[in-house]
Amino acid sequence: MKQMHTWIFVPGSDPKKLEKVEQLLSDAVIFDLEDAVPAQEKALARRLVKEELQHVPRQGTPARYVRVNAVDTPFFEQDVKGIDGVGLRGVVLPKAEDVQSVARLDALLDQLPGTENGVDGGQDRRVEIVPLIESARGLFHAYEIARASKRIKRLMFGSIDFALDIQAELTPEGQELLYARSQLVVVSRAAGIGAPIDAVFPNFRDKDGLIRETQRAKQLGFQGKLLIHPCQIGPVREVFIPSREEIVEAELIVASYQEALAAGIGSIQVRGRMVDAPVYERAKRVVEEVSHLINTKEKSDERK
Ligand code: COA
Ligand code: MG
């Protein structure tokens, strides 16, 4: 599965920001109908987002998701019924706390006309569900939630609501969130879905802070991060894509180990470091991710 590193929220009620979506260089955009939209603007946001989803997105533009309001709000059902459209890749489900809420969304999506046509080039064209885990209950049930629908390919973490719920104090180091973050990584793996997407970093002027938090999330096993401002896309992408040194090292490991395997040797050294099967697997992933990035870039260059 392709790794998706950058996911930017765009408030659904803000036409000026919606206009910019096609130019954003993120892997995904999330049209927000929830927290970024006040109650009196919900209907407007629904209409604007629906319009956005009507036109087929150009190749190479961000995959399009919609964050609906939570299942127990009066907005949920209308939100879901209003979001059919050719351009829809998935629905982000906030305050996901149990299997039942996923099942309700799943059933509504089954009934929506047109949504099977999610514009993924891959096999599974059904609209994705992305549960946003942001409460103690949600975290406690995260494994069952992850397995609650075939539509689920990854989880997301909402740190601000989560901290509020467990009465933790948010700090720049994020020690108070370590357990939740690691739990989401482990649960996702155990459930056989992709790695999770980390929470937003609200202070968008603090680039160094964003980079530090993104590095920590990557180290823990996250595949990407939620963003709120276009200036966060570049730095987060940089953290997640392998550096030149990592690529060179990975290519060397892969080549050396394949040679060793052909000679019937299962453990070698490369530049003073032991390389055995798991080290080789890790290096192979880096090489695969890079070739995927190059292929995607060539395809989008061809279209220019
Ligand atoms: N999506 C698309 N465009 C965005 C954007 C976003 N999330 N955030 C900012 N921009 C645009 C602005 O419209 C502005 O465009 P302009 O240069 O043509 O005027 C440009 O980027 C620079 O923005 P800036 O002036 O620095 O910020 P702002 O005051 O317009 O917006 C926020 C700041 C925080 C209100 C805005 O980034 C935002 O709404 N983020 C998403 C909030 C959200 O969805 N929250 C819910 C999830 S936590
Ligand atoms: Mg929230």
Short mmCIF file of C-alpha atoms and ligand atoms in Angstrom, two decimals:
data_model
loop_
_atom_site.label_atom_id
_atom_site.label_comp_id
_atom_site.label_asym_id
_atom_site.label_seq_id
_atom_site.Cartn_x
_atom_site.Cartn_y
_atom_site.Cartn_z
CA MET A 1 0.00 0.00 0.00
CA LYS A 2 1.25 3.48 -0.89
CA GLN A 3 2.36 5.45 2.14
CA MET A 4 0.47 8.71 2.58
CA HIS A 5 2.45 11.21 4.62
CA THR A 6 0.70 14.59 4.44
CA TRP A 7 -3.01 15.15 5.18
CA ILE A 8 -4.18 18.77 5.31
CA PHE A 9 -7.48 19.93 6.76
CA VAL A 10 -9.39 22.52 4.76
CA PRO A 11 -12.39 24.12 6.49
CA GLY A 12 -15.46 23.20 4.43
CA SER A 13 -17.10 26.59 4.90
CA ASP A 14 -14.19 28.67 3.57
CA PRO A 15 -14.46 29.17 -0.22
CA LYS A 16 -11.08 30.91 -0.43
CA LYS A 17 -9.28 27.94 1.07
CA LEU A 18 -11.34 25.40 -0.87
CA GLU A 19 -10.24 27.11 -4.07
CA LYS A 20 -6.62 26.28 -3.29
CA VAL A 21 -7.09 22.56 -2.88
CA GLU A 22 -5.89 21.51 -6.31
CA GLN A 23 -2.63 23.41 -5.84
CA LEU A 24 -1.76 21.85 -2.49
CA LEU A 25 1.15 19.43 -2.71
CA SER A 26 -0.07 17.14 0.05
CA ASP A 27 -0.92 13.46 -0.39
CA ALA A 28 -4.46 14.11 0.84
CA VAL A 29 -6.84 16.93 1.72
CA ILE A 30 -9.57 16.57 4.31
CA PHE A 31 -12.55 18.83 3.75
CA ASP A 32 -13.69 19.52 7.29
CA LEU A 33 -17.35 19.65 8.25
CA GLU A 34 -16.63 19.16 11.96
CA ASP A 35 -14.54 21.24 14.38
CA ALA A 36 -13.45 23.91 11.89
CA VAL A 37 -17.07 24.70 11.02
CA PRO A 38 -19.44 26.43 13.51
CA ALA A 39 -22.95 25.00 13.88
CA GLN A 40 -24.62 27.78 11.89
CA GLU A 41 -22.32 27.13 8.90
CA LYS A 42 -22.71 23.35 8.70
CA ALA A 43 -25.24 23.50 5.86
CA LEU A 44 -23.12 25.93 3.85
CA ALA A 45 -20.02 23.76 4.34
CA ARG A 46 -21.91 20.67 3.22
CA ARG A 47 -22.99 22.41 0.02
CA LEU A 48 -19.54 23.81 -0.79
CA VAL A 49 -17.83 20.48 -0.18
CA LYS A 50 -20.37 18.65 -2.29
CA GLU A 51 -19.64 21.04 -5.15
CA GLU A 52 -15.91 20.40 -4.77
CA LEU A 53 -16.49 16.67 -5.00
CA GLN A 54 -18.51 16.88 -8.19
CA HIS A 55 -15.60 17.49 -10.54
CA VAL A 56 -13.16 14.72 -11.23
CA PRO A 57 -9.82 15.63 -9.65
CA ARG A 58 -6.83 15.96 -11.96
CA GLN A 59 -4.22 13.20 -11.72
CA GLY A 60 -1.50 14.05 -9.25
CA THR A 61 -3.71 16.29 -7.09
CA PRO A 62 -4.32 15.32 -3.44
CA ALA A 63 -6.66 12.43 -2.62
CA ARG A 64 -9.89 13.86 -1.23
CA TYR A 65 -11.41 12.97 2.11
CA VAL A 66 -14.25 14.53 4.10
CA ARG A 67 -14.40 14.71 7.87
CA VAL A 68 -18.06 14.42 8.86
CA ASN A 69 -19.45 15.26 12.29
CA ALA A 70 -19.46 12.54 14.95
CA VAL A 71 -22.11 9.82 14.90
CA ASP A 72 -23.94 11.16 17.99
CA THR A 73 -24.43 14.68 16.57
CA PRO A 74 -27.53 15.90 14.71
CA PHE A 75 -25.32 16.61 11.67
CA PHE A 76 -23.85 13.16 11.05
CA GLU A 77 -26.43 11.56 8.82
CA GLN A 78 -26.97 14.59 6.61
CA ASP A 79 -23.22 15.05 6.30
CA VAL A 80 -22.77 11.52 4.99
CA LYS A 81 -25.76 11.65 2.67
CA GLY A 82 -24.50 14.90 1.21
CA ILE A 83 -21.01 13.80 0.26
CA ASP A 84 -21.45 11.55 -2.72
CA GLY A 85 -19.26 12.49 -5.63
CA VAL A 86 -16.74 11.13 -8.09
CA GLY A 87 -13.82 12.71 -6.31
CA LEU A 88 -14.32 11.15 -2.89
CA ARG A 89 -11.61 8.82 -1.58
CA GLY A 90 -12.71 8.48 2.00
CA VAL A 91 -14.54 9.70 5.07
CA VAL A 92 -12.81 10.62 8.32
CA LEU A 93 -14.92 9.60 11.30
CA PRO A 94 -14.16 11.81 14.34
CA LYS A 95 -14.63 10.67 17.96
CA ALA A 96 -14.61 7.04 16.83
CA GLU A 97 -15.20 5.14 20.04
CA ASP A 98 -16.80 1.83 19.19
CA VAL A 99 -17.55 -0.67 16.46
CA GLN A 100 -21.18 0.48 16.22
CA SER A 101 -20.27 3.97 15.04
CA VAL A 102 -18.13 2.51 12.24
CA ALA A 103 -20.96 0.13 11.33
CA ARG A 104 -23.40 3.02 11.04
CA LEU A 105 -21.13 4.92 8.69
CA ASP A 106 -20.40 1.74 6.73
CA ALA A 107 -24.11 1.10 6.20
CA LEU A 108 -24.76 4.68 5.07
CA LEU A 109 -21.86 4.53 2.61
CA ASP A 110 -23.20 1.26 1.18
CA GLN A 111 -26.38 3.12 0.23
CA LEU A 112 -24.74 6.14 -1.36
CA PRO A 113 -24.98 6.28 -5.13
CA GLY A 114 -21.78 6.91 -7.00
CA THR A 115 -19.38 6.41 -4.14
CA GLU A 116 -18.05 3.05 -5.34
CA ASN A 117 -16.29 5.12 -7.97
CA GLY A 118 -13.63 6.48 -5.61
CA VAL A 119 -10.82 7.56 -7.92
CA ASP A 120 -8.17 5.20 -6.67
CA GLY A 121 -6.13 3.62 -9.43
CA GLY A 122 -5.87 0.49 -7.30
CA GLN A 123 -8.22 -2.46 -6.92
CA ASP A 124 -10.42 -1.46 -4.01
CA ARG A 125 -12.50 1.46 -5.15
CA ARG A 126 -14.82 1.58 -2.17
CA VAL A 127 -14.85 4.76 -0.16
CA GLU A 128 -12.47 4.44 2.78
CA ILE A 129 -13.40 5.02 6.41
CA VAL A 130 -10.65 6.59 8.52
CA PRO A 131 -11.50 6.43 12.24
CA LEU A 132 -10.07 9.31 14.24
CA ILE A 133 -9.15 8.04 17.69
CA GLU A 134 -9.33 10.91 20.15
CA SER A 135 -10.73 9.64 23.44
CA ALA A 136 -9.94 7.05 26.10
CA ARG A 137 -12.84 4.88 24.90
CA GLY A 138 -11.65 5.15 21.33
CA LEU A 139 -8.13 4.10 22.24
CA PHE A 140 -9.40 1.27 24.41
CA HIS A 141 -11.46 -0.10 21.50
CA ALA A 142 -8.98 0.80 18.77
CA TYR A 143 -8.23 -2.79 17.72
CA GLU A 144 -11.90 -3.71 17.27
CA ILE A 145 -12.51 -0.40 15.51
CA ALA A 146 -9.62 -1.09 13.13
CA ARG A 147 -11.19 -4.43 12.24
CA ALA A 148 -14.78 -3.18 12.08
CA SER A 149 -14.91 -2.63 8.30
CA LYS A 150 -13.00 -3.62 5.18
CA ARG A 151 -13.12 0.05 4.28
CA ILE A 152 -10.61 0.87 7.04
CA LYS A 153 -7.02 1.18 5.82
CA ARG A 154 -5.55 3.23 8.66
CA LEU A 155 -6.37 5.08 11.88
CA MET A 156 -5.76 8.70 12.81
CA PHE A 157 -4.85 10.22 16.16
CA GLY A 158 -6.45 13.37 17.59
CA SER A 159 -4.22 14.54 20.43
CA ILE A 160 -5.99 17.67 21.61
CA ASP A 161 -9.37 16.03 22.22
CA PHE A 162 -7.58 12.98 23.63
CA ALA A 163 -5.60 15.03 26.18
CA LEU A 164 -8.77 16.84 27.17
CA ASP A 165 -10.55 13.52 27.67
CA ILE A 166 -7.88 11.93 29.87
CA GLN A 167 -7.09 15.22 31.64
CA ALA A 168 -3.48 15.20 30.50
CA GLU A 169 -1.43 18.36 30.11
CA LEU A 170 -0.04 18.78 26.61
CA THR A 171 3.71 19.41 26.56
CA PRO A 172 6.13 20.01 23.66
CA GLU A 173 7.83 16.68 24.38
CA GLY A 174 4.55 14.77 24.25
CA GLN A 175 5.46 12.27 26.97
CA GLU A 176 1.80 12.28 28.04
CA LEU A 177 0.78 10.96 24.58
CA LEU A 178 3.46 8.31 24.15
CA TYR A 179 1.30 5.44 25.35
CA ALA A 180 -1.59 6.37 23.05
CA ARG A 181 0.65 6.85 20.03
CA SER A 182 2.47 3.56 20.51
CA GLN A 183 -0.78 1.75 21.18
CA LEU A 184 -2.19 2.99 17.86
CA VAL A 185 0.90 1.82 15.99
CA VAL A 186 0.76 -1.65 17.56
CA VAL A 187 -3.01 -2.02 17.18
CA SER A 188 -2.88 -1.03 13.51
CA ARG A 189 -0.20 -3.58 12.79
CA ALA A 190 -2.01 -6.31 14.72
CA ALA A 191 -5.24 -5.54 12.85
CA GLY A 192 -3.46 -5.79 9.52
CA ILE A 193 -4.08 -2.22 8.38
CA GLY A 194 -1.61 0.53 7.41
CA ALA A 195 0.35 2.58 9.94
CA PRO A 196 -1.56 5.40 11.64
CA ILE A 197 -1.55 9.15 10.91
CA ASP A 198 -0.38 11.43 13.71
CA ALA A 199 -2.23 14.42 15.20
CA VAL A 200 -2.10 18.05 14.05
CA PHE A 201 0.59 20.43 15.29
CA PRO A 202 -1.46 23.59 15.84
CA ASN A 203 1.36 26.16 16.16
CA PHE A 204 1.94 26.43 12.43
CA ARG A 205 4.56 29.18 12.68
CA ASP A 206 6.87 26.89 14.69
CA LYS A 207 8.59 24.92 11.93
CA ASP A 208 11.30 23.42 14.17
CA GLY A 209 8.71 22.22 16.67
CA LEU A 210 6.71 20.65 13.84
CA ILE A 211 9.78 18.86 12.50
CA ARG A 212 10.70 17.51 15.94
CA GLU A 213 7.19 16.20 16.57
CA THR A 214 7.03 14.66 13.09
CA GLN A 215 10.39 12.93 13.59
CA ARG A 216 9.16 11.43 16.85
CA ALA A 217 5.96 10.20 15.20
CA LYS A 218 7.94 8.62 12.37
CA GLN A 219 10.29 6.95 14.87
CA LEU A 220 7.29 5.44 16.67
CA GLY A 221 5.94 3.98 13.43
CA PHE A 222 3.42 6.50 12.09
CA GLN A 223 3.16 6.87 8.31
CA GLY A 224 2.09 10.50 8.20
CA LYS A 225 0.69 13.54 9.93
CA LEU A 226 -2.45 15.64 9.95
CA LEU A 227 -1.80 19.28 9.00
CA ILE A 228 -3.69 22.55 9.26
CA HIS A 229 -1.66 24.98 7.13
CA PRO A 230 -0.01 24.71 3.69
CA CYS A 231 3.37 25.75 5.17
CA GLN A 232 3.43 22.44 7.08
CA ILE A 233 3.32 20.21 3.97
CA GLY A 234 6.98 20.59 2.87
CA PRO A 235 8.66 20.03 6.26
CA VAL A 236 6.51 16.99 7.11
CA ARG A 237 7.07 15.42 3.71
CA GLU A 238 10.81 15.95 4.10
CA VAL A 239 10.82 14.07 7.41
CA PHE A 240 8.95 11.09 6.01
CA ILE A 241 10.64 10.57 2.67
CA PRO A 242 14.04 8.87 2.92
CA SER A 243 17.10 11.13 2.78
CA ARG A 244 19.77 10.73 0.07
CA GLU A 245 22.11 9.03 2.59
CA GLU A 246 19.39 6.60 3.66
CA ILE A 247 18.71 5.71 0.03
CA VAL A 248 22.37 5.12 -0.82
CA GLU A 249 22.81 3.00 2.30
CA ALA A 250 19.63 1.01 1.62
CA GLU A 251 20.62 0.30 -1.99
CA LEU A 252 24.02 -0.92 -0.84
CA ILE A 253 22.46 -3.19 1.77
CA VAL A 254 19.97 -4.64 -0.70
CA ALA A 255 22.61 -5.33 -3.36
CA SER A 256 25.11 -6.83 -0.89
CA TYR A 257 22.55 -9.01 0.82
CA GLN A 258 21.11 -10.36 -2.44
CA GLU A 259 24.64 -11.32 -3.47
CA ALA A 260 25.18 -13.01 -0.11
CA LEU A 261 21.87 -14.89 -0.35
CA ALA A 262 22.80 -16.14 -3.81
CA ALA A 263 26.00 -17.49 -2.26
CA GLY A 264 24.01 -19.15 0.52
CA ILE A 265 25.01 -16.72 3.28
CA GLY A 266 22.30 -15.26 5.57
CA SER A 267 24.23 -12.77 7.65
CA ILE A 268 26.90 -10.34 6.46
CA GLN A 269 28.43 -7.00 7.35
CA VAL A 270 28.03 -3.80 5.37
CA ARG A 271 30.28 -0.90 6.45
CA GLY A 272 30.75 -2.44 9.88
CA ARG A 273 27.06 -3.15 10.50
CA MET A 274 25.44 -6.56 10.67
CA VAL A 275 22.90 -7.20 7.95
CA ASP A 276 20.51 -10.14 8.30
CA ALA A 277 16.95 -10.79 7.11
CA PRO A 278 15.05 -8.01 8.98
CA VAL A 279 17.72 -5.40 8.23
CA TYR A 280 17.49 -6.41 4.56
CA GLU A 281 13.66 -6.18 4.65
CA ARG A 282 13.83 -2.68 6.07
CA ALA A 283 16.32 -1.55 3.41
CA LYS A 284 14.16 -3.09 0.69
CA ARG A 285 11.19 -1.02 1.87
CA VAL A 286 13.21 2.18 1.56
CA VAL A 287 14.24 1.25 -2.00
CA GLU A 288 10.63 0.37 -2.88
CA GLU A 289 9.27 3.62 -1.47
CA VAL A 290 11.82 5.59 -3.49
CA SER A 291 11.03 3.78 -6.73
CA HIS A 292 7.35 4.44 -6.07
CA LEU A 293 8.08 8.16 -5.57
CA ILE A 294 10.09 8.27 -8.80
CA ASN A 295 7.33 6.49 -10.76
CA THR A 296 4.67 8.84 -9.44
CA LYS A 297 6.81 11.84 -10.31
CA GLU A 298 7.45 10.56 -13.85
CA LYS A 299 3.74 10.00 -14.38
CA SER A 300 2.88 13.51 -13.22
CA ASP A 301 5.73 14.99 -15.34
CA GLU A 302 4.37 13.17 -18.42
CA ARG A 303 1.05 14.93 -17.95
CA LYS A 304 2.62 18.40 -17.93
N1 COA B 1 -6.14 25.00 3.38
C1 COA B 1 -6.02 25.75 2.26
N2 COA B 1 -5.49 26.99 2.26
C2 COA B 1 -5.05 27.45 3.44
C3 COA B 1 -5.15 26.72 4.64
C4 COA B 1 -5.72 25.44 4.59
N3 COA B 1 -5.87 24.69 5.68
N4 COA B 1 -4.63 27.44 5.65
C5 COA B 1 -4.22 28.60 5.12
N5 COA B 1 -4.47 28.63 3.78
C6 COA B 1 -4.16 29.70 2.84
C7 COA B 1 -4.82 31.02 3.26
O1 COA B 1 -6.10 31.12 2.69
C8 COA B 1 -3.85 32.04 2.72
O2 COA B 1 -4.11 32.26 1.35
P1 COA B 1 -3.79 33.66 0.64
O3 COA B 1 -2.30 33.83 0.71
O4 COA B 1 -4.30 33.52 -0.75
O5 COA B 1 -4.52 34.70 1.44
C9 COA B 1 -2.50 31.36 2.82
O6 COA B 1 -2.77 29.95 2.90
C10 COA B 1 -1.73 31.79 4.07
O7 COA B 1 -2.55 31.61 5.21
P2 COA B 1 -2.38 32.50 6.53
O8 COA B 1 -2.78 33.91 6.26
O9 COA B 1 -1.01 32.25 7.05
O10 COA B 1 -3.39 31.82 7.53
P3 COA B 1 -4.97 32.09 7.70
O11 COA B 1 -5.16 33.12 8.78
O12 COA B 1 -5.64 32.33 6.40
O13 COA B 1 -5.44 30.68 8.24
C11 COA B 1 -5.84 29.00 9.87
C12 COA B 1 -4.92 30.14 9.44
C13 COA B 1 -5.27 28.29 11.06
C14 COA B 1 -7.21 29.60 10.23
C15 COA B 1 -5.97 28.03 8.64
O14 COA B 1 -4.68 27.54 8.38
C16 COA B 1 -6.98 26.93 8.80
O15 COA B 1 -8.16 27.16 8.70
N6 COA B 1 -6.52 25.67 8.98
C17 COA B 1 -7.35 24.52 9.05
C18 COA B 1 -8.21 24.51 10.30
C19 COA B 1 -8.96 23.23 10.43
O16 COA B 1 -9.44 22.66 9.46
N7 COA B 1 -9.10 22.73 11.67
C20 COA B 1 -9.77 21.52 11.93
C21 COA B 1 -8.83 20.38 12.08
S1 COA B 1 -7.80 20.52 13.51
MG MG B 2 -11.67 17.66 17.42
#
